[in-house]
Coordinates of C-alpha atoms and ligand atoms in Angstrom, one line a residue:
Chain O
M1 CA 93.7 53.9 118.9
K2 CA 94.7 56.9 116.8
K3 CA 93.6 60.2 118.4
V4 CA 91.3 62.1 116.0
F5 CA 92.6 65.6 115.3
E6 CA 90.3 68.2 116.9
P7 CA 91.1 71.6 115.3
R8 CA 91.1 74.7 117.4
I9 CA 89.2 77.6 115.9
V10 CA 89.3 81.2 116.9
A11 CA 86.2 83.1 115.9
F12 CA 86.1 86.9 115.8
L13 CA 82.4 87.8 115.8
C14 CA 81.0 91.2 115.4
N15 CA 78.7 92.2 118.2
W16 CA 75.7 93.3 116.1
C17 CA 75.3 90.4 113.7
A18 CA 77.5 87.3 113.9
Y19 CA 77.8 87.3 117.7
S20 CA 74.0 87.6 118.0
G21 CA 73.7 84.8 115.4
A22 CA 75.9 82.6 117.4
D23 CA 73.9 83.4 120.5
L24 CA 70.7 82.5 118.7
A25 CA 72.2 79.2 117.6
G26 CA 73.0 78.6 121.3
V27 CA 69.6 79.6 122.6
S28 CA 67.9 77.5 119.9
R29 CA 70.1 74.5 121.0
L30 CA 71.5 74.1 117.6
K31 CA 74.6 72.0 117.9
Y32 CA 77.9 72.9 116.6
P33 CA 81.2 71.4 117.7
P34 CA 82.8 72.8 120.9
N35 CA 86.1 73.6 119.2
V36 CA 85.4 77.3 118.8
V37 CA 86.9 80.1 121.0
P38 CA 84.6 83.0 120.2
I39 CA 86.0 86.6 120.6
R40 CA 83.4 89.3 120.5
V41 CA 84.5 92.5 118.6
M42 CA 82.4 95.6 118.0
C43 CA 82.7 95.3 114.2
S44 CA 84.4 92.8 111.8
G45 CA 86.4 95.9 110.7
R46 CA 88.1 95.8 114.1
V47 CA 89.8 92.6 113.3
D48 CA 93.3 93.7 112.7
P49 CA 95.2 91.4 110.3
Q50 CA 97.8 91.2 113.1
F51 CA 95.2 89.4 115.2
V52 CA 94.8 86.8 112.5
L53 CA 98.5 86.2 112.2
E54 CA 98.9 86.1 116.0
A55 CA 96.2 83.5 116.2
F56 CA 97.9 81.3 113.6
R57 CA 101.2 81.8 115.2
E58 CA 99.8 80.7 118.6
G59 CA 98.4 77.6 117.1
A60 CA 94.8 78.3 115.9
D61 CA 94.1 75.8 113.2
G62 CA 91.4 78.0 111.7
V63 CA 90.4 81.6 112.0
F64 CA 86.7 82.6 111.5
I65 CA 85.6 86.1 111.0
G66 CA 81.8 86.8 111.2
G67 CA 80.3 90.2 110.2
C68 CA 77.2 91.8 109.0
H69 CA 75.9 91.3 105.4
T70 CA 77.2 93.6 102.6
P71 CA 76.3 96.0 101.3
S72 CA 74.6 97.9 104.1
D73 CA 74.1 95.9 107.4
C74 CA 77.4 97.0 109.1
H75 CA 76.7 99.3 112.0
Y76 CA 79.8 101.3 111.3
V77 CA 78.9 102.0 107.7
N78 CA 81.6 100.0 105.9
G79 CA 83.5 97.9 108.4
N80 CA 82.3 94.8 106.5
F81 CA 83.7 95.9 103.2
K82 CA 86.9 96.9 104.8
T83 CA 87.1 93.3 106.2
Y84 CA 86.2 91.8 102.9
K85 CA 89.0 93.8 101.2
R86 CA 91.5 92.8 103.8
K87 CA 90.6 89.2 103.5
I88 CA 91.4 89.1 99.7
V89 CA 94.9 90.4 100.3
M90 CA 95.3 88.3 103.4
D91 CA 94.6 85.2 101.4
R92 CA 97.4 86.0 99.0
M93 CA 99.7 86.8 101.9
L94 CA 98.8 83.5 103.7
E95 CA 99.5 81.6 100.6
Q96 CA 102.9 83.3 100.3
I97 CA 103.9 82.4 103.9
G98 CA 102.8 78.9 103.5
I99 CA 99.5 78.8 105.4
N100 CA 96.5 77.5 103.5
P101 CA 94.2 80.4 103.0
R102 CA 91.2 78.0 103.5
R103 CA 92.1 78.2 107.2
L104 CA 90.7 81.8 107.2
R105 CA 87.0 82.0 106.7
L106 CA 84.8 85.2 106.4
E107 CA 81.1 84.9 106.5
W108 CA 78.3 87.3 106.8
V109 CA 75.8 86.2 109.5
S110 CA 72.8 88.3 110.6
A111 CA 71.3 88.2 114.1
S112 CA 68.5 86.1 112.9
E113 CA 70.7 83.5 111.2
G114 CA 71.4 81.2 114.1
K115 CA 70.9 78.2 111.9
K116 CA 73.3 79.6 109.2
F117 CA 75.9 80.2 111.9
A118 CA 75.7 76.6 113.1
E119 CA 75.9 75.2 109.6
V120 CA 78.8 77.4 108.5
M121 CA 80.7 76.6 111.6
D122 CA 80.2 72.9 111.2
E123 CA 81.4 73.0 107.6
F124 CA 84.4 75.2 108.5
I125 CA 85.5 72.8 111.3
A126 CA 85.1 69.9 109.0
E127 CA 87.3 71.6 106.4
V128 CA 90.0 72.5 108.9
R129 CA 89.9 69.0 110.3
K130 CA 90.8 67.8 106.8
L131 CA 93.6 70.3 106.5
G132 CA 95.2 69.0 109.7
P133 CA 97.1 71.0 112.3
V134 CA 98.3 74.5 111.4
P135 CA 102.1 74.5 110.6
R136 CA 104.1 76.0 113.5
M137 CA 107.3 78.1 113.6
K138 CA 110.0 76.2 115.3
E139 CA 111.9 78.0 118.1
G140 CA 115.6 78.2 117.5
E141 CA 115.4 77.2 113.9
R142 CA 118.3 78.6 111.8
Chain R
M1 CA 139.1 107.4 124.8
I2 CA 136.2 105.0 124.3
R3 CA 136.5 102.0 122.1
I4 CA 134.2 101.6 119.1
A5 CA 133.7 98.7 116.8
I6 CA 131.9 98.8 113.4
A7 CA 131.1 95.2 112.4
P8 CA 129.8 94.1 109.1
L9 CA 127.9 90.8 109.1
G10 CA 125.7 89.8 106.2
S11 CA 126.2 93.3 104.8
C12 CA 126.4 95.0 101.5
S13 CA 128.6 97.5 103.1
G14 CA 126.2 100.4 102.4
C15 CA 126.1 100.9 106.1
D16 CA 129.9 101.4 106.2
V17 CA 129.6 103.9 103.4
A18 CA 126.9 105.8 105.2
I19 CA 129.1 106.1 108.3
A20 CA 132.1 107.2 106.2
D21 CA 129.8 109.7 104.4
I22 CA 129.3 111.9 107.4
G23 CA 132.6 113.4 106.4
E24 CA 134.1 116.0 108.7
D25 CA 132.0 114.9 111.6
F26 CA 134.0 111.7 111.4
A27 CA 136.7 113.8 113.0
D28 CA 134.5 114.3 116.1
I29 CA 134.5 110.5 116.6
A30 CA 138.3 110.5 116.5
K31 CA 138.3 113.0 119.4
I32 CA 136.5 110.8 121.8
A33 CA 137.0 107.3 120.4
E34 CA 139.4 104.9 119.0
I35 CA 138.0 102.5 116.4
V36 CA 139.3 99.1 117.5
Y37 CA 137.6 97.0 115.0
W38 CA 136.3 97.8 111.5
P39 CA 137.1 95.1 109.0
T40 CA 135.8 97.2 106.1
G41 CA 138.4 99.9 106.9
A42 CA 141.3 97.7 107.8
D43 CA 142.1 94.1 107.1
L44 CA 140.9 92.4 110.3
K45 CA 140.0 88.9 111.0
L46 CA 138.2 86.9 113.6
E47 CA 141.4 86.4 115.6
D48 CA 141.9 90.2 115.8
L49 CA 138.4 90.5 117.3
E50 CA 139.1 87.7 119.7
A51 CA 142.2 89.4 120.9
I52 CA 140.3 92.6 121.9
D53 CA 139.5 92.5 125.5
Y54 CA 136.5 94.8 125.5
I55 CA 134.6 97.3 123.4
D56 CA 132.5 100.2 124.6
I57 CA 130.1 100.6 121.7
T58 CA 129.6 98.3 118.8
L59 CA 127.6 99.2 115.6
S60 CA 126.8 95.8 114.0
H61 CA 125.2 95.9 110.6
G62 CA 124.0 93.3 108.0
S63 CA 121.7 90.3 108.3
I64 CA 122.6 87.0 110.0
R65 CA 122.6 84.1 107.5
T66 CA 125.7 82.0 108.4
S67 CA 127.1 80.3 111.5
E68 CA 130.1 82.6 111.3
Q69 CA 127.9 85.8 111.4
E70 CA 126.2 84.5 114.4
E71 CA 129.4 83.5 116.1
I72 CA 130.8 87.1 115.5
L73 CA 127.6 88.7 116.7
K74 CA 127.8 86.7 119.9
L75 CA 131.4 87.5 120.4
L76 CA 130.7 91.2 119.9
R77 CA 127.9 91.1 122.4
K78 CA 130.2 89.4 124.9
K79 CA 132.8 92.1 124.5
S80 CA 130.6 95.2 124.1
K81 CA 129.0 97.4 126.8
V82 CA 126.6 98.9 124.3
M83 CA 125.3 97.1 121.2
V84 CA 123.7 99.1 118.4
A85 CA 121.7 97.4 115.6
F86 CA 122.8 99.6 112.7
G87 CA 120.7 99.6 109.6
S88 CA 117.5 97.8 108.5
C89 CA 119.2 94.3 108.2
A90 CA 120.5 94.4 111.8
C91 CA 117.2 95.8 113.1
F92 CA 114.6 93.7 111.2
G93 CA 116.5 91.2 108.9
G94 CA 116.4 93.6 105.9
I95 CA 116.2 92.7 102.2
P96 CA 118.3 89.5 102.7
G97 CA 115.6 88.4 105.0
L98 CA 113.2 87.8 102.1
V99 CA 115.0 84.5 101.8
N100 CA 112.6 83.4 104.5
L101 CA 110.0 83.1 101.8
S102 CA 112.1 80.2 100.3
P103 CA 113.7 78.9 103.3
E104 CA 115.3 75.7 101.9
R105 CA 119.1 75.9 101.6
E106 CA 119.0 73.0 99.2
D107 CA 116.9 75.1 96.7
V108 CA 119.5 77.9 96.8
M109 CA 122.4 75.4 96.2
R110 CA 120.6 73.8 93.4
T111 CA 120.0 77.1 91.7
A112 CA 123.6 78.2 92.2
Y113 CA 125.4 74.9 91.4
E114 CA 123.1 72.8 89.2
S115 CA 121.4 75.2 86.9
I116 CA 122.0 74.9 83.1
S117 CA 124.6 77.7 83.1
T118 CA 126.8 75.9 85.6
D119 CA 129.5 73.5 84.3
K120 CA 130.2 71.4 87.4
G121 CA 127.6 70.7 89.9
E122 CA 129.7 70.3 93.0
W123 CA 128.2 71.8 96.1
P124 CA 130.6 73.4 98.5
S125 CA 130.6 71.5 101.8
E126 CA 131.4 72.8 105.3
K127 CA 134.5 70.6 105.3
S128 CA 136.4 69.6 102.2
K129 CA 139.8 68.3 101.5
I130 CA 141.7 70.2 98.9
D131 CA 145.4 69.5 98.1
G132 CA 145.7 67.6 101.3
K133 CA 144.4 70.5 103.4
I134 CA 141.1 70.7 105.1
L135 CA 139.0 73.6 104.0
T136 CA 136.2 74.7 106.2
L137 CA 133.3 77.0 105.4
P138 CA 130.6 78.5 107.7
K139 CA 127.2 76.9 107.6
L140 CA 124.7 78.6 105.4
Y141 CA 121.4 78.9 107.3
N142 CA 118.0 78.3 105.9
L143 CA 116.7 81.6 107.4
G144 CA 117.8 85.2 107.7
H145 CA 117.7 86.7 111.3
S146 CA 117.6 90.1 112.9
H147 CA 120.3 90.7 115.5
D148 CA 117.9 90.9 118.5
S149 CA 116.5 87.5 117.7
L150 CA 119.9 86.1 118.6
V151 CA 121.4 88.4 121.2
E152 CA 120.2 91.4 123.3
M153 CA 120.6 94.7 121.6
D154 CA 120.6 98.1 123.3
Y155 CA 119.7 100.6 120.5
Y156 CA 118.3 100.4 117.0
V157 CA 119.2 102.7 114.1
P158 CA 116.9 101.7 111.2
G159 CA 117.4 102.7 107.6
C160 CA 118.8 101.2 104.4
P161 CA 121.2 102.8 105.0
P162 CA 120.6 105.1 108.0
V163 CA 120.8 108.9 107.3
E164 CA 123.2 111.4 108.5
S165 CA 121.0 112.9 111.2
Q166 CA 120.7 109.5 112.9
I167 CA 124.4 109.0 112.8
R168 CA 124.9 112.3 114.5
D169 CA 122.4 111.4 117.1
L170 CA 124.2 108.2 117.7
L171 CA 127.4 110.2 118.0
G172 CA 125.7 112.2 120.7
V173 CA 125.1 109.0 122.5
A174 CA 128.7 108.2 122.2
V175 CA 129.8 111.5 123.6
A176 CA 127.4 111.1 126.5
Y177 CA 128.8 107.6 127.2
S178 CA 132.4 108.9 127.1
K179 CA 131.5 111.5 129.7
G180 CA 129.6 109.1 131.9
G181 CA 126.4 111.0 131.1
E182 CA 122.9 109.8 130.9
L183 CA 122.1 107.4 128.0
P184 CA 118.8 106.8 126.3
P185 CA 116.8 103.9 127.7
K186 CA 117.5 100.5 126.4
G187 CA 115.5 99.6 123.3
T188 CA 115.5 103.2 122.0
V189 CA 115.0 103.5 118.2
I190 CA 117.2 106.3 117.0
A191 CA 114.9 107.7 114.3
G192 CA 111.6 109.6 114.1
A193 CA 108.6 108.9 116.4
R194 CA 105.8 109.1 113.9
A195 CA 104.7 107.5 110.7
L196 CA 106.5 108.8 107.6
C197 CA 103.2 110.3 106.2
D198 CA 103.3 112.8 109.2
E199 CA 106.6 114.2 108.0
C200 CA 105.8 114.1 104.3
D201 CA 104.7 117.4 102.8
R202 CA 103.1 116.1 99.6
E203 CA 99.5 117.3 99.1
K204 CA 97.1 114.8 100.6
P205 CA 93.5 115.0 99.4
E206 CA 91.1 114.9 102.3
K207 CA 89.9 111.5 101.2
I208 CA 92.4 109.3 99.4
V209 CA 90.6 106.8 97.2
I210 CA 92.6 104.4 95.1
D211 CA 90.9 103.2 91.9
R212 CA 93.6 101.0 90.6
F213 CA 97.2 100.4 91.3
Y214 CA 100.2 101.4 89.2
R215 CA 103.7 100.2 89.5
P216 CA 106.2 103.1 89.7
H217 CA 107.4 102.6 86.1
E218 CA 103.8 102.6 84.7
K219 CA 103.1 106.2 85.4
E220 CA 104.9 109.5 85.6
A221 CA 104.1 110.5 89.2
D222 CA 103.0 114.0 90.0
P223 CA 105.9 115.2 92.4
N224 CA 103.6 117.2 94.6
L225 CA 100.7 114.8 95.2
C226 CA 100.6 111.9 97.6
F227 CA 101.7 108.7 95.9
L228 CA 98.8 106.7 97.2
A229 CA 96.3 109.2 95.8
Q230 CA 97.9 108.4 92.4
G231 CA 97.5 104.7 93.0
I232 CA 101.2 104.0 93.5
I233 CA 101.9 102.0 96.6
C234 CA 103.8 104.0 99.1
M235 CA 104.8 102.5 102.4
G236 CA 104.5 105.8 104.2
P237 CA 101.5 104.9 106.5
A238 CA 103.3 101.9 107.8
T239 CA 106.8 103.2 108.1
R240 CA 108.6 105.1 110.9
S241 CA 109.6 108.6 110.1
G242 CA 113.1 110.0 110.4
C243 CA 114.6 109.6 106.9
G244 CA 113.6 113.1 105.8
T245 CA 111.4 111.6 103.1
R246 CA 114.5 110.7 101.2
C247 CA 112.9 108.6 98.4
I248 CA 109.8 110.8 98.2
N249 CA 112.0 113.8 97.5
A250 CA 113.4 111.9 94.5
N251 CA 109.9 111.2 93.4
M252 CA 110.0 107.5 94.3
P253 CA 107.5 106.0 96.7
C254 CA 108.7 104.8 100.2
R255 CA 109.6 101.2 100.3
G256 CA 109.5 100.9 104.1
C257 CA 113.1 100.7 105.0
F258 CA 112.7 102.4 108.5
G259 CA 110.4 99.6 109.6
P260 CA 107.1 99.9 111.4
P261 CA 106.1 103.1 113.2
P262 CA 106.2 103.2 117.1
G263 CA 103.6 100.9 118.6
I264 CA 103.2 98.7 115.6
R265 CA 104.7 95.2 115.7
D266 CA 104.1 93.9 112.2
Q267 CA 104.8 96.3 109.3
G268 CA 103.3 94.1 106.6
S269 CA 99.8 93.6 108.1
K270 CA 99.7 97.3 109.1
M271 CA 100.3 98.2 105.4
L272 CA 97.7 95.6 104.3
S273 CA 95.1 97.4 106.5
A274 CA 96.1 100.8 105.2
I275 CA 96.0 100.0 101.6
T276 CA 92.8 98.0 101.7
S277 CA 91.0 100.7 103.6
L278 CA 91.9 103.2 100.8
L279 CA 91.1 101.1 97.9
A280 CA 87.9 102.3 96.2
A281 CA 86.7 103.6 99.6
D282 CA 83.8 105.5 98.1
R283 CA 82.7 102.9 95.6
E284 CA 82.5 99.7 97.7
A285 CA 78.7 99.2 97.3
E286 CA 78.8 100.1 93.7
L287 CA 81.7 97.7 92.8
G288 CA 80.3 95.0 95.1
E289 CA 82.4 92.1 96.3
E290 CA 83.4 90.8 92.9
G291 CA 84.5 94.3 91.6
L292 CA 86.6 94.8 94.7
R293 CA 88.2 91.4 94.4
E294 CA 89.2 92.1 90.9
L295 CA 91.0 95.3 91.9
L296 CA 92.7 93.8 94.9
E297 CA 94.0 90.7 93.1
R298 CA 96.3 93.1 91.3
I299 CA 98.4 93.2 94.4
S300 CA 100.3 90.0 93.4
D301 CA 103.1 90.1 96.0
P302 CA 101.8 91.6 99.2
T303 CA 104.4 89.8 101.3
G304 CA 107.5 90.9 99.4
T305 CA 106.1 94.4 99.0
F306 CA 104.8 95.1 102.5
Y307 CA 107.6 93.2 104.4
R308 CA 110.4 94.1 102.1
F309 CA 112.7 95.0 105.0
T310 CA 111.1 93.3 108.0
L311 CA 110.1 89.7 107.2
P312 CA 112.5 88.1 109.8
S313 CA 110.9 90.1 112.6
A314 CA 107.2 89.7 111.5
I315 CA 104.6 87.9 113.5
I316 CA 105.0 84.9 111.0
N317 CA 108.5 85.4 109.8
R318 CA 109.1 82.6 107.3
R319 CA 107.3 80.4 104.8
L320 CA 105.7 77.5 106.6
N321 CA 104.7 74.4 104.7
D322 CA 101.1 73.7 105.1
G323 CA 100.2 70.2 104.0
R324 CA 103.5 69.6 102.1
Ligands
SF4_401 S1 101.7 107.7 101.4 FE1 103.8 108.4 100.8 S2 103.4 110.1 99.5 FE2 101.6 109.8 100.6 S3 101.8 111.2 102.4 FE3 102.5 109.1 103.0 S4 104.7 109.2 102.7 FE4 103.8 110.9 101.6
SF4_402 S1 111.3 107.1 102.1 FE1 110.9 105.0 102.9 S2 112.4 103.6 101.8 FE2 113.1 105.8 101.5 S3 114.6 106.1 103.0 FE3 112.7 106.8 103.8 S4 111.9 105.2 105.0 FE4 113.4 104.3 103.6
FES403 S1 79.1 96.0 112.8 FE1 79.0 94.0 112.0 S2 80.5 94.0 110.4 FE2 80.6 96.1 111.1

């Protein structure tokens, strides 16, 4: 039997909104696939684009960033807008280096949106599953 | 007398010129050193390098893109006590490393030998027979490489090309070496230790806010005001200091040739962060997500612009092929 591809997802979740949303999803026993490695950050603005590239390089098939709603929910004034702006240029950069930008997803999830978190995650995992494994750099390639 | 080699690999020879340019100080080198290998200065071949039994200090410059360049680099490493990556190509892969965005040798060959302007579409092969003789050519690699991705390097001198003050510092290292004195720790970067913005004396408004981007030719830049404040992309925030703001003095924005500042691994994503933080920083809520998107989509080539000199040493250092 052919093994189904189970994508690995790294999720950077801001402490104040998305992480609490994910927590709520867990507490409310909403199911989302267990493929996600959550990493709590204080603000989505803390997600250095280097982290995203590292994650892809190390074999993450998808990278999720969850933050507080724009315009004004971010606890550090404009971390969410900063992240939003980075994401736009990141998408173009990923396209140029041959990684499908759909592997990078940014969503605003508030602390009360447990259901939204579970749904968005489900949908993202399904999309990445369709895309297949992330392409890897080969060691020793000339 | 110590023995020095200056070795061009995939190089434009600008690094050789930079070395020759130090003028009278060159005589100081002659006092302590004998240059045993410098193919740009004298007609030397691989056999001549093979015949040298050891080298004290080698300055290798240029990118690595062929099997021959890799072979020479490895030979140099074997024979040299100290290896210096000289220039941005050697340190990070340099401009030729942008080939990593189209890493298919076949594409290059097709463009060179089968485009409409070419009469005869015969691709050179690594071995061909011409007039009964076998002609061999080095293998052209798909990718460009920095030197330390292939051999261990001791010191780095970034710059396209490096500037005089760095070459003098390097000369200091050679003098210390010749006297058996103390050498800088392995891995030392002979350049500044800050970001270029910290040594740039252009006027910087307290808050720099970019409203739209201009390419350098689209606008006469104010020679006293920070380029970023004028909407012209300047790599200063993501570039190591040490060049004496060479381009900025000529009223051109920095293109990033000194590579990332200390502590930063990936110059391109560092610049991406810097530029996106600045864009419309005080009008985010007013413009909203769509307005910001419109502004930012004007950056059409972030990879080529932000990794102009450092792609081969970036976290993801080549074009991959997702789903193709
Ligand atoms: S961005 Fe460029 S012009 Fe502005 S301070 Fe930095 S180096 Fe100087
Ligand atoms: S200003 Fe920038 S591009 Fe120009 S020499 Fe200095 S580091 Fe290199
Ligand atoms: S605190 Fe949640 S995005 Fe800034």
